[in-house]
Short mmCIF file of N, CA and C in Angstrom, two decimals:
data_model
loop_
_atom_site.label_atom_id
_atom_site.label_comp_id
_atom_site.label_asym_id
_atom_site.label_seq_id
_atom_site.Cartn_x
_atom_site.Cartn_y
_atom_site.Cartn_z
N MET A 1 -3.15 13.10 18.88
CA MET A 1 -2.31 12.31 17.31
C MET A 1 -1.96 11.70 16.82
N GLY A 2 -1.92 10.44 16.24
CA GLY A 2 -0.88 9.00 17.13
C GLY A 2 -0.54 9.53 14.64
N PHE A 3 -0.29 8.52 14.89
CA PHE A 3 0.12 7.24 13.45
C PHE A 3 -0.74 7.14 12.83
N LYS A 4 -0.70 6.82 11.67
CA LYS A 4 -2.34 6.71 10.48
C LYS A 4 -1.37 6.33 9.20
N THR A 5 -1.66 4.93 9.25
CA THR A 5 -1.04 4.73 7.77
C THR A 5 -2.07 4.51 7.01
N PHE A 6 -1.75 4.39 5.47
CA PHE A 6 -2.64 3.00 4.48
C PHE A 6 -2.10 2.93 3.02
N THR A 7 -0.59 3.00 2.66
CA THR A 7 -0.62 3.06 1.71
C THR A 7 0.32 1.92 0.93
N ILE A 8 0.27 2.38 -0.13
CA ILE A 8 0.98 1.35 -1.24
C ILE A 8 2.10 1.91 -1.37
N PHE A 9 3.62 1.28 -1.80
CA PHE A 9 4.52 2.45 -2.19
C PHE A 9 5.17 1.27 -3.74
N CYS A 10 5.34 1.60 -4.60
CA CYS A 10 5.60 0.34 -6.36
C CYS A 10 7.39 1.30 -6.27
N THR A 11 7.98 0.96 -6.17
CA THR A 11 9.22 1.60 -7.31
C THR A 11 10.70 0.12 -7.64
N ASP A 12 10.67 0.88 -9.38
CA ASP A 12 12.15 -0.50 -8.90
C ASP A 12 13.36 0.75 -8.97
N ARG A 13 13.39 1.21 -8.25
CA ARG A 13 15.36 1.66 -7.46
C ARG A 13 15.08 1.97 -6.28
N PRO A 14 15.71 0.99 -5.06
CA PRO A 14 15.39 1.43 -3.77
C PRO A 14 14.87 2.79 -3.77
N GLY A 15 15.25 3.44 -2.78
CA GLY A 15 15.63 4.81 -2.00
C GLY A 15 14.86 5.40 -2.62
N TYR A 16 14.24 5.36 -3.81
CA TYR A 16 14.06 6.84 -4.51
C TYR A 16 12.90 7.35 -3.87
N PHE A 17 11.90 7.14 -3.48
CA PHE A 17 10.90 8.01 -2.70
C PHE A 17 12.28 9.29 -2.27
N GLY A 18 13.50 8.84 -1.25
CA GLY A 18 14.32 10.04 -1.01
C GLY A 18 14.83 11.36 -1.42
N THR A 19 14.45 10.27 -2.65
CA THR A 19 14.94 11.62 -3.93
C THR A 19 13.82 12.71 -3.99
N SER A 20 13.52 13.05 -3.33
CA SER A 20 11.61 14.06 -3.04
C SER A 20 11.20 14.11 -5.35
N PRO A 21 11.41 12.98 -5.53
CA PRO A 21 10.66 12.80 -6.73
C PRO A 21 9.75 13.95 -7.31
N ALA A 22 9.84 14.51 -8.55
CA ALA A 22 7.75 15.31 -9.03
C ALA A 22 7.06 14.56 -9.40
N HIS A 23 6.22 14.95 -9.31
CA HIS A 23 5.20 14.52 -9.58
C HIS A 23 4.73 14.41 -10.30
N ASP A 24 3.54 13.34 -11.94
CA ASP A 24 3.14 13.28 -12.92
C ASP A 24 2.20 13.53 -13.06
N PRO A 25 1.08 14.29 -13.07
CA PRO A 25 -0.31 14.56 -13.25
C PRO A 25 -0.86 13.32 -13.94
N ALA A 26 -0.17 14.43 -15.62
CA ALA A 26 -0.83 13.13 -16.73
C ALA A 26 -0.96 11.79 -16.52
N LYS A 27 0.35 11.04 -16.18
CA LYS A 27 0.88 9.46 -15.77
C LYS A 27 -0.33 9.12 -14.41
N ALA A 28 -0.28 9.90 -13.41
CA ALA A 28 -1.88 9.48 -12.47
C ALA A 28 -2.62 9.47 -13.35
N ALA A 29 -3.00 10.13 -14.08
CA ALA A 29 -4.88 10.18 -15.29
C ALA A 29 -4.64 9.05 -15.76
N GLN A 30 -3.24 8.27 -16.16
CA GLN A 30 -3.45 6.66 -17.13
C GLN A 30 -3.56 6.04 -15.64
N LEU A 31 -2.69 6.66 -15.16
CA LEU A 31 -2.65 4.24 -13.76
C LEU A 31 -3.59 5.01 -13.68
N LEU A 32 -5.12 5.84 -12.90
CA LEU A 32 -6.72 4.91 -12.51
C LEU A 32 -6.70 3.52 -13.84
N SER A 33 -6.72 4.83 -14.90
CA SER A 33 -6.80 3.14 -15.82
C SER A 33 -6.55 1.77 -15.42
N VAL A 34 -4.74 1.79 -15.64
CA VAL A 34 -4.16 0.79 -15.13
C VAL A 34 -4.43 -0.12 -13.98
N LEU A 35 -4.64 0.73 -13.01
CA LEU A 35 -4.88 -0.32 -12.29
C LEU A 35 -6.67 -0.05 -12.06
N GLY A 36 -6.70 -0.24 -12.73
CA GLY A 36 -8.46 -0.34 -12.93
C GLY A 36 -9.52 0.46 -11.56
N LEU A 37 -8.95 1.55 -11.26
CA LEU A 37 -9.78 2.69 -10.55
C LEU A 37 -10.19 3.15 -11.48
N GLN A 38 -11.34 3.23 -12.12
CA GLN A 38 -12.23 3.92 -13.38
C GLN A 38 -13.58 4.70 -12.53
N ASP A 39 -13.26 3.96 -10.86
CA ASP A 39 -14.23 4.99 -9.57
C ASP A 39 -13.81 6.56 -9.39
N TYR A 40 -12.37 6.86 -9.96
CA TYR A 40 -12.51 7.78 -8.70
C TYR A 40 -11.91 9.26 -9.89
N GLU A 41 -11.56 9.77 -9.38
CA GLU A 41 -11.57 11.55 -10.62
C GLU A 41 -9.78 12.28 -9.87
N LEU A 42 -9.07 12.87 -10.79
CA LEU A 42 -8.64 13.00 -10.08
C LEU A 42 -8.57 14.85 -9.79
N VAL A 43 -9.29 15.52 -8.68
CA VAL A 43 -9.08 16.58 -8.13
C VAL A 43 -8.57 17.26 -7.68
N SER A 44 -6.77 17.27 -8.62
CA SER A 44 -6.07 17.78 -8.18
C SER A 44 -4.58 17.95 -8.69
N ASP A 45 -4.14 18.47 -9.33
CA ASP A 45 -2.64 18.01 -10.30
C ASP A 45 -1.76 18.05 -8.92
N ASP A 46 -2.30 18.37 -7.62
CA ASP A 46 -0.72 18.60 -6.89
C ASP A 46 -0.83 18.75 -5.22
N ALA A 47 -2.36 17.89 -4.88
CA ALA A 47 -2.68 18.11 -3.75
C ALA A 47 -1.40 17.33 -3.14
N HIS A 48 -1.30 17.20 -1.94
CA HIS A 48 0.15 16.11 -1.60
C HIS A 48 -1.22 15.30 -0.98
N VAL A 49 0.29 14.17 -1.02
CA VAL A 49 -0.12 12.16 -0.89
C VAL A 49 -0.47 12.33 0.44
N ASN A 50 -1.93 12.27 0.59
CA ASN A 50 -2.46 12.21 3.15
C ASN A 50 -2.72 10.74 2.51
N ASP A 51 -0.84 9.55 3.70
CA ASP A 51 -1.23 8.85 3.99
C ASP A 51 -2.13 7.81 5.35
N TYR A 52 -2.76 8.68 5.31
CA TYR A 52 -4.20 8.56 5.87
C TYR A 52 -5.91 8.75 5.30
N PRO A 53 -6.07 8.22 4.03
CA PRO A 53 -7.10 9.30 3.28
C PRO A 53 -8.77 8.46 4.21
N GLN A 54 -9.63 9.36 4.34
CA GLN A 54 -10.55 9.48 4.21
C GLN A 54 -11.56 8.34 3.83
N LYS A 55 -12.42 7.50 4.03
CA LYS A 55 -13.00 6.78 3.53
C LYS A 55 -13.80 6.31 2.04
N GLY A 56 -12.86 6.16 1.39
CA GLY A 56 -13.44 6.44 -0.20
C GLY A 56 -12.71 7.20 -0.57
N ASP A 57 -12.19 7.28 0.16
CA ASP A 57 -11.25 8.58 -0.80
C ASP A 57 -9.40 8.57 -1.68
N LEU A 58 -9.00 8.96 -3.05
CA LEU A 58 -8.13 7.67 -3.08
C LEU A 58 -6.67 8.61 -3.20
N TYR A 59 -5.54 8.75 -2.89
CA TYR A 59 -4.52 9.70 -3.37
C TYR A 59 -3.51 9.19 -4.02
N LEU A 60 -3.00 8.92 -5.37
CA LEU A 60 -2.13 8.97 -5.72
C LEU A 60 -0.29 9.85 -6.63
N GLY A 61 0.18 9.68 -6.40
CA GLY A 61 1.03 9.69 -6.18
C GLY A 61 2.09 9.18 -7.01
N ALA A 62 2.33 9.62 -8.95
CA ALA A 62 2.59 9.31 -10.20
C ALA A 62 4.38 9.78 -10.21
N TYR A 63 5.13 8.87 -9.92
CA TYR A 63 6.15 9.31 -10.70
C TYR A 63 7.01 9.02 -11.72
N GLY A 64 8.80 9.24 -12.04
CA GLY A 64 9.03 8.80 -12.48
C GLY A 64 9.86 7.21 -12.52
N ASN A 65 10.14 6.55 -11.51
CA ASN A 65 10.27 5.02 -11.10
C ASN A 65 9.50 4.60 -10.03
N GLY A 66 8.29 5.54 -9.87
CA GLY A 66 7.61 5.21 -8.40
C GLY A 66 5.91 5.25 -8.52
N VAL A 67 5.27 5.09 -7.05
CA VAL A 67 3.13 5.06 -7.78
C VAL A 67 4.53 4.76 -6.21
N VAL A 68 2.98 5.88 -6.01
CA VAL A 68 2.25 5.90 -4.03
C VAL A 68 1.38 5.44 -3.84
N ILE A 69 0.69 5.04 -3.06
CA ILE A 69 -1.01 5.02 -3.51
C ILE A 69 -1.50 4.80 -1.87
N ALA A 70 -2.55 6.24 -1.63
CA ALA A 70 -3.26 6.41 -0.34
C ALA A 70 -5.07 5.97 -0.06
N HIS A 71 -5.02 5.23 0.58
CA HIS A 71 -6.36 4.59 0.29
C HIS A 71 -6.96 3.53 1.75
N ASP A 72 -7.90 3.27 1.89
CA ASP A 72 -8.42 2.59 3.13
C ASP A 72 -8.85 1.68 3.18
N THR A 73 -9.01 1.03 1.92
CA THR A 73 -8.70 -0.49 2.08
C THR A 73 -7.85 -1.07 0.35
N LEU A 74 -7.51 -0.38 -0.37
CA LEU A 74 -5.95 -1.01 -1.56
C LEU A 74 -5.20 -1.54 -0.87
N PRO A 75 -4.45 -1.38 0.59
CA PRO A 75 -3.49 -1.98 0.84
C PRO A 75 -3.66 -3.24 1.83
N ALA A 76 -4.61 -3.96 1.36
CA ALA A 76 -5.72 -4.66 2.16
C ALA A 76 -5.33 -5.75 0.60
N LEU A 77 -5.33 -5.71 -0.11
CA LEU A 77 -5.08 -6.57 -1.25
C LEU A 77 -3.45 -7.71 -0.84
N LEU A 78 -2.75 -6.40 -0.70
CA LEU A 78 -1.80 -6.97 -0.63
C LEU A 78 -1.18 -8.16 0.43
N PHE A 79 -2.61 -8.03 1.96
CA PHE A 79 -1.93 -8.47 2.42
C PHE A 79 -2.40 -9.92 2.70
N ASP A 80 -1.98 -11.15 3.00
CA ASP A 80 -2.08 -12.50 3.18
C ASP A 80 -3.93 -12.54 3.73
N GLU A 81 -3.72 -13.43 3.84
CA GLU A 81 -5.82 -13.52 3.98
C GLU A 81 -6.14 -12.84 5.44
N ALA A 82 -4.94 -13.87 5.99
CA ALA A 82 -5.34 -13.65 7.74
C ALA A 82 -5.35 -12.69 7.36
N SER A 83 -4.52 -11.63 7.42
CA SER A 83 -3.86 -10.11 8.00
C SER A 83 -5.01 -9.22 7.49
N ARG A 84 -5.65 -10.16 6.25
CA ARG A 84 -6.61 -8.95 5.90
C ARG A 84 -8.00 -8.38 6.25
N LYS A 85 -7.78 -10.01 6.37
CA LYS A 85 -9.14 -10.16 7.69
C LYS A 85 -10.08 -9.46 8.68
N ARG A 86 -8.34 -9.37 9.36
CA ARG A 86 -8.48 -8.92 10.59
C ARG A 86 -8.58 -7.68 10.72
N ASN A 87 -7.94 -7.68 10.00
CA ASN A 87 -6.62 -5.37 9.81
C ASN A 87 -7.90 -5.08 8.82
N PHE A 88 -9.07 -5.48 8.41
CA PHE A 88 -9.87 -4.72 6.97
C PHE A 88 -10.74 -5.42 7.17
N GLY A 89 -11.14 -6.32 7.42
CA GLY A 89 -12.37 -7.33 8.18
C GLY A 89 -12.70 -7.69 6.48
N ARG A 90 -14.24 -7.63 5.39
CA ARG A 90 -14.89 -7.39 4.73
C ARG A 90 -14.30 -6.24 3.22
N VAL A 91 -12.97 -7.83 3.15
CA VAL A 91 -12.49 -6.58 1.18
C VAL A 91 -12.28 -8.24 0.70
N GLU A 92 -13.01 -8.01 0.11
CA GLU A 92 -13.25 -8.78 -2.25
C GLU A 92 -11.95 -8.45 -2.47
N ASP A 93 -11.34 -10.16 -2.52
CA ASP A 93 -10.67 -9.56 -4.08
C ASP A 93 -10.56 -9.33 -4.32
N ASN A 94 -9.01 -8.78 -5.12
CA ASN A 94 -8.66 -8.10 -6.83
C ASN A 94 -7.80 -8.45 -6.94
N ALA A 95 -7.52 -10.11 -7.59
CA ALA A 95 -5.81 -10.34 -7.94
C ALA A 95 -6.43 -9.45 -9.29
N ALA A 96 -6.42 -8.37 -10.12
CA ALA A 96 -6.39 -7.61 -10.88
C ALA A 96 -5.75 -6.31 -11.09
N PHE A 97 -6.04 -6.22 -9.34
CA PHE A 97 -5.61 -4.75 -8.92
C PHE A 97 -4.15 -5.30 -8.65
N ARG A 98 -3.87 -6.73 -8.22
CA ARG A 98 -2.71 -6.58 -7.18
C ARG A 98 -1.43 -7.05 -8.64
N GLN A 99 -2.01 -7.80 -9.98
CA GLN A 99 -1.75 -8.26 -10.82
C GLN A 99 -1.10 -6.34 -11.22
N ALA A 100 -1.73 -5.72 -11.60
CA ALA A 100 -1.65 -4.44 -12.49
C ALA A 100 -0.61 -3.67 -11.42
N ILE A 101 -0.62 -4.06 -10.04
CA ILE A 101 -0.18 -3.17 -9.71
C ILE A 101 1.61 -3.73 -9.19
N HIS A 102 1.54 -5.38 -9.38
CA HIS A 102 2.50 -5.81 -9.69
C HIS A 102 3.27 -5.22 -11.33
N GLY A 103 2.34 -4.96 -12.31
CA GLY A 103 3.50 -4.35 -13.25
C GLY A 103 3.11 -3.59 -14.33
N LEU A 104 3.80 -2.72 -12.70
CA LEU A 104 3.75 -1.48 -12.82
C LEU A 104 5.62 -1.25 -13.32
N PHE A 105 6.44 -2.33 -12.29
CA PHE A 105 7.52 -2.50 -12.12
C PHE A 105 8.01 -3.35 -11.53
N PRO A 106 7.77 -4.42 -12.67
CA PRO A 106 7.86 -5.83 -12.91
C PRO A 106 9.03 -6.14 -12.14
N ALA A 107 9.91 -5.45 -12.29
CA ALA A 107 11.35 -6.07 -11.59
C ALA A 107 12.03 -5.39 -9.73
N GLY A 108 10.68 -4.73 -9.54
CA GLY A 108 10.62 -3.66 -8.97
C GLY A 108 10.36 -4.50 -7.36
N GLU A 109 9.59 -3.18 -6.11
CA GLU A 109 9.57 -4.05 -5.81
C GLU A 109 7.91 -3.18 -4.79
N VAL A 110 7.59 -4.03 -4.52
CA VAL A 110 6.33 -3.42 -3.95
C VAL A 110 5.79 -2.65 -2.25
N THR A 111 5.35 -2.25 -1.44
CA THR A 111 5.49 -2.55 -0.38
C THR A 111 4.04 -1.18 0.00
N ALA A 112 3.57 -2.50 0.68
CA ALA A 112 1.93 -2.08 1.50
C ALA A 112 2.29 -1.91 3.18
N LEU A 113 2.05 -0.64 3.62
CA LEU A 113 2.08 -0.54 4.94
C LEU A 113 0.74 -0.30 5.46
N ILE A 114 0.49 -0.07 6.99
CA ILE A 114 -1.05 0.07 7.29
C ILE A 114 -0.27 -0.20 9.12
N LEU A 115 -0.36 1.39 9.28
CA LEU A 115 -0.11 1.66 11.36
C LEU A 115 -1.64 2.88 11.55
N HIS A 116 -2.24 2.61 13.04
CA HIS A 116 -3.12 2.85 13.32
C HIS A 116 -2.78 2.96 14.71
N SER A 117 -1.80 4.05 15.44
CA SER A 117 -2.12 3.98 16.67
C SER A 117 -3.14 4.03 17.90
N VAL A 118 -4.40 4.22 17.66
CA VAL A 118 -5.47 4.01 18.42
C VAL A 118 -5.71 2.55 18.97
N VAL A 119 -5.42 1.87 17.81
CA VAL A 119 -5.80 0.14 18.63
C VAL A 119 -4.05 -0.26 18.68
N ASN A 120 -3.30 0.35 18.24
CA ASN A 120 -1.65 -0.11 17.97
C ASN A 120 -1.42 -1.34 17.27
N MET A 121 -3.08 -1.07 16.02
CA MET A 121 -2.35 -1.59 14.53
C MET A 121 -1.50 -1.37 13.35
N TRP A 122 -1.23 -2.87 13.02
CA TRP A 122 0.13 -2.24 12.42
C TRP A 122 0.04 -3.29 11.53
N GLY A 123 0.87 -3.41 10.49
CA GLY A 123 1.87 -4.69 9.11
C GLY A 123 2.60 -3.82 8.46
N PHE A 124 2.38 -4.64 7.10
CA PHE A 124 2.90 -4.83 6.07
C PHE A 124 3.56 -5.92 5.58
N SER A 125 3.71 -6.02 3.67
CA SER A 125 3.25 -6.59 2.80
C SER A 125 5.01 -6.31 1.54
N VAL A 126 5.18 -6.99 1.65
CA VAL A 126 7.38 -6.50 0.97
C VAL A 126 7.39 -7.95 -0.51
N TYR A 127 7.01 -7.06 -1.16
CA TYR A 127 6.75 -7.82 -2.77
C TYR A 127 7.69 -7.82 -3.93
N LYS A 128 9.01 -8.37 -4.26
CA LYS A 128 9.81 -8.06 -4.87
C LYS A 128 10.02 -8.24 -6.10
N LYS A 129 10.24 -8.48 -7.64
CA LYS A 129 9.35 -9.28 -9.00
C LYS A 129 8.43 -9.55 -8.34
N GLY A 130 7.17 -9.50 -8.21
CA GLY A 130 5.94 -9.98 -8.34
C GLY A 130 5.56 -10.72 -7.30
N GLU A 131 6.72 -10.98 -6.58
CA GLU A 131 6.31 -12.36 -5.06
C GLU A 131 6.71 -12.14 -4.01
N LEU A 132 6.24 -12.51 -3.33
CA LEU A 132 5.65 -12.04 -2.11
C LEU A 132 6.75 -12.75 -1.22
N LEU A 133 7.64 -11.51 -0.15
CA LEU A 133 8.29 -11.79 -0.08
C LEU A 133 7.96 -11.93 1.90
N ARG A 134 7.41 -10.89 2.29
CA ARG A 134 6.41 -11.18 4.22
C ARG A 134 5.50 -10.55 4.04
N SER A 135 4.23 -10.36 4.69
CA SER A 135 3.54 -9.93 5.56
C SER A 135 3.49 -10.59 6.73
N ALA A 136 2.98 -9.59 7.34
CA ALA A 136 3.08 -9.20 9.27
C ALA A 136 1.90 -8.98 9.75
N SER A 137 1.22 -9.14 10.67
CA SER A 137 0.85 -7.87 10.90
C SER A 137 -0.37 -7.59 12.46
N GLY A 138 -0.64 -7.07 12.54
CA GLY A 138 -1.30 -7.42 14.53
C GLY A 138 -2.19 -5.82 14.73
N ALA A 139 -2.36 -6.19 15.93
CA ALA A 139 -3.08 -4.85 16.86
C ALA A 139 -3.10 -5.67 17.96
N GLU A 140 -3.39 -3.93 19.43
CA GLU A 140 -3.41 -4.51 20.47
C GLU A 140 -3.33 -5.73 21.30
N GLY A 141 -1.68 -6.14 20.28
CA GLY A 141 -0.56 -6.59 21.29
C GLY A 141 -0.82 -8.19 20.80
N GLU A 142 -2.07 -8.63 19.87
CA GLU A 142 -1.64 -9.77 19.46
C GLU A 142 -1.53 -9.43 18.16
N PHE A 143 -0.93 -11.22 17.49
CA PHE A 143 -0.28 -11.28 15.97
C PHE A 143 -1.12 -11.68 15.42
N PHE A 144 -1.49 -10.70 14.29
CA PHE A 144 -3.20 -10.94 13.33
C PHE A 144 -2.02 -12.38 12.78
N GLY A 145 -1.75 -12.52 11.27
CA GLY A 145 -0.54 -13.01 10.44
C GLY A 145 0.38 -12.81 10.19
N SER A 146 1.11 -14.11 9.50
CA SER A 146 2.48 -13.83 9.13
C SER A 146 2.32 -15.08 7.79
N ALA A 147 2.95 -14.24 6.99
CA ALA A 147 3.42 -14.86 5.38
C ALA A 147 5.35 -14.86 5.03
N GLY A 148 5.54 -15.69 4.89
CA GLY A 148 7.32 -15.70 4.27
C GLY A 148 7.76 -15.80 5.92
N ALA A 149 9.28 -15.24 4.79
CA ALA A 149 10.47 -16.12 6.53
C ALA A 149 9.94 -14.25 6.55
N PRO A 150 10.22 -14.48 8.22
CA PRO A 150 11.09 -12.85 8.74
C PRO A 150 12.77 -12.21 8.16
N LEU A 151 11.83 -10.81 8.67
CA LEU A 151 12.47 -9.34 6.89
C LEU A 151 13.77 -9.64 8.04
N PRO A 152 15.93 -9.47 7.96
CA PRO A 152 16.90 -9.02 9.29
C PRO A 152 16.29 -7.39 9.20
N GLU A 153 15.31 -6.87 9.16
CA GLU A 153 14.77 -5.28 9.90
C GLU A 153 14.21 -5.76 11.37
N GLU A 154 13.71 -7.35 11.35
CA GLU A 154 13.03 -7.64 12.05
C GLU A 154 12.59 -8.58 13.07
N GLU A 155 14.65 -8.74 13.19
CA GLU A 155 15.45 -9.17 14.02
C GLU A 155 15.11 -8.98 15.68
N SER A 156 15.62 -7.27 15.71
CA SER A 156 15.75 -6.64 17.06
C SER A 156 13.99 -7.07 17.44
N VAL A 157 13.30 -7.19 16.74
CA VAL A 157 12.41 -6.69 17.48
C VAL A 157 11.32 -8.81 18.20
#
């Protein structure tokens, strides 16, 4: 068993998810429409977020000051074009989703994370106030793409 995740985190409060906030099923249902995800239905109010969903599954955690989305391709929409193509293949750009996700917490942060340890794939994109700060990814020892200045957390690597 290895590490795998395809997850987006949105919040306006750094460290918020470490507080273990309560999931709000009603907010989750509203977010389907707000984010343009009408092709999905909520099947459980209390399903735990699966950070490595099966193809086509969507996990949506809605909290007072945050949202967590796990999906096999939605994180791709937050990566630079080179990383998106190399990590996800052909994923149609969706500016409406990007705008909606940044609109949830316009003064906050949005972070997309991808990991798949079988091929040593990794990637992250960090936005603040809707502006890309950094996007980088790679796999199997190859650097796929980079946009923005390296973050202080990257200095040691």
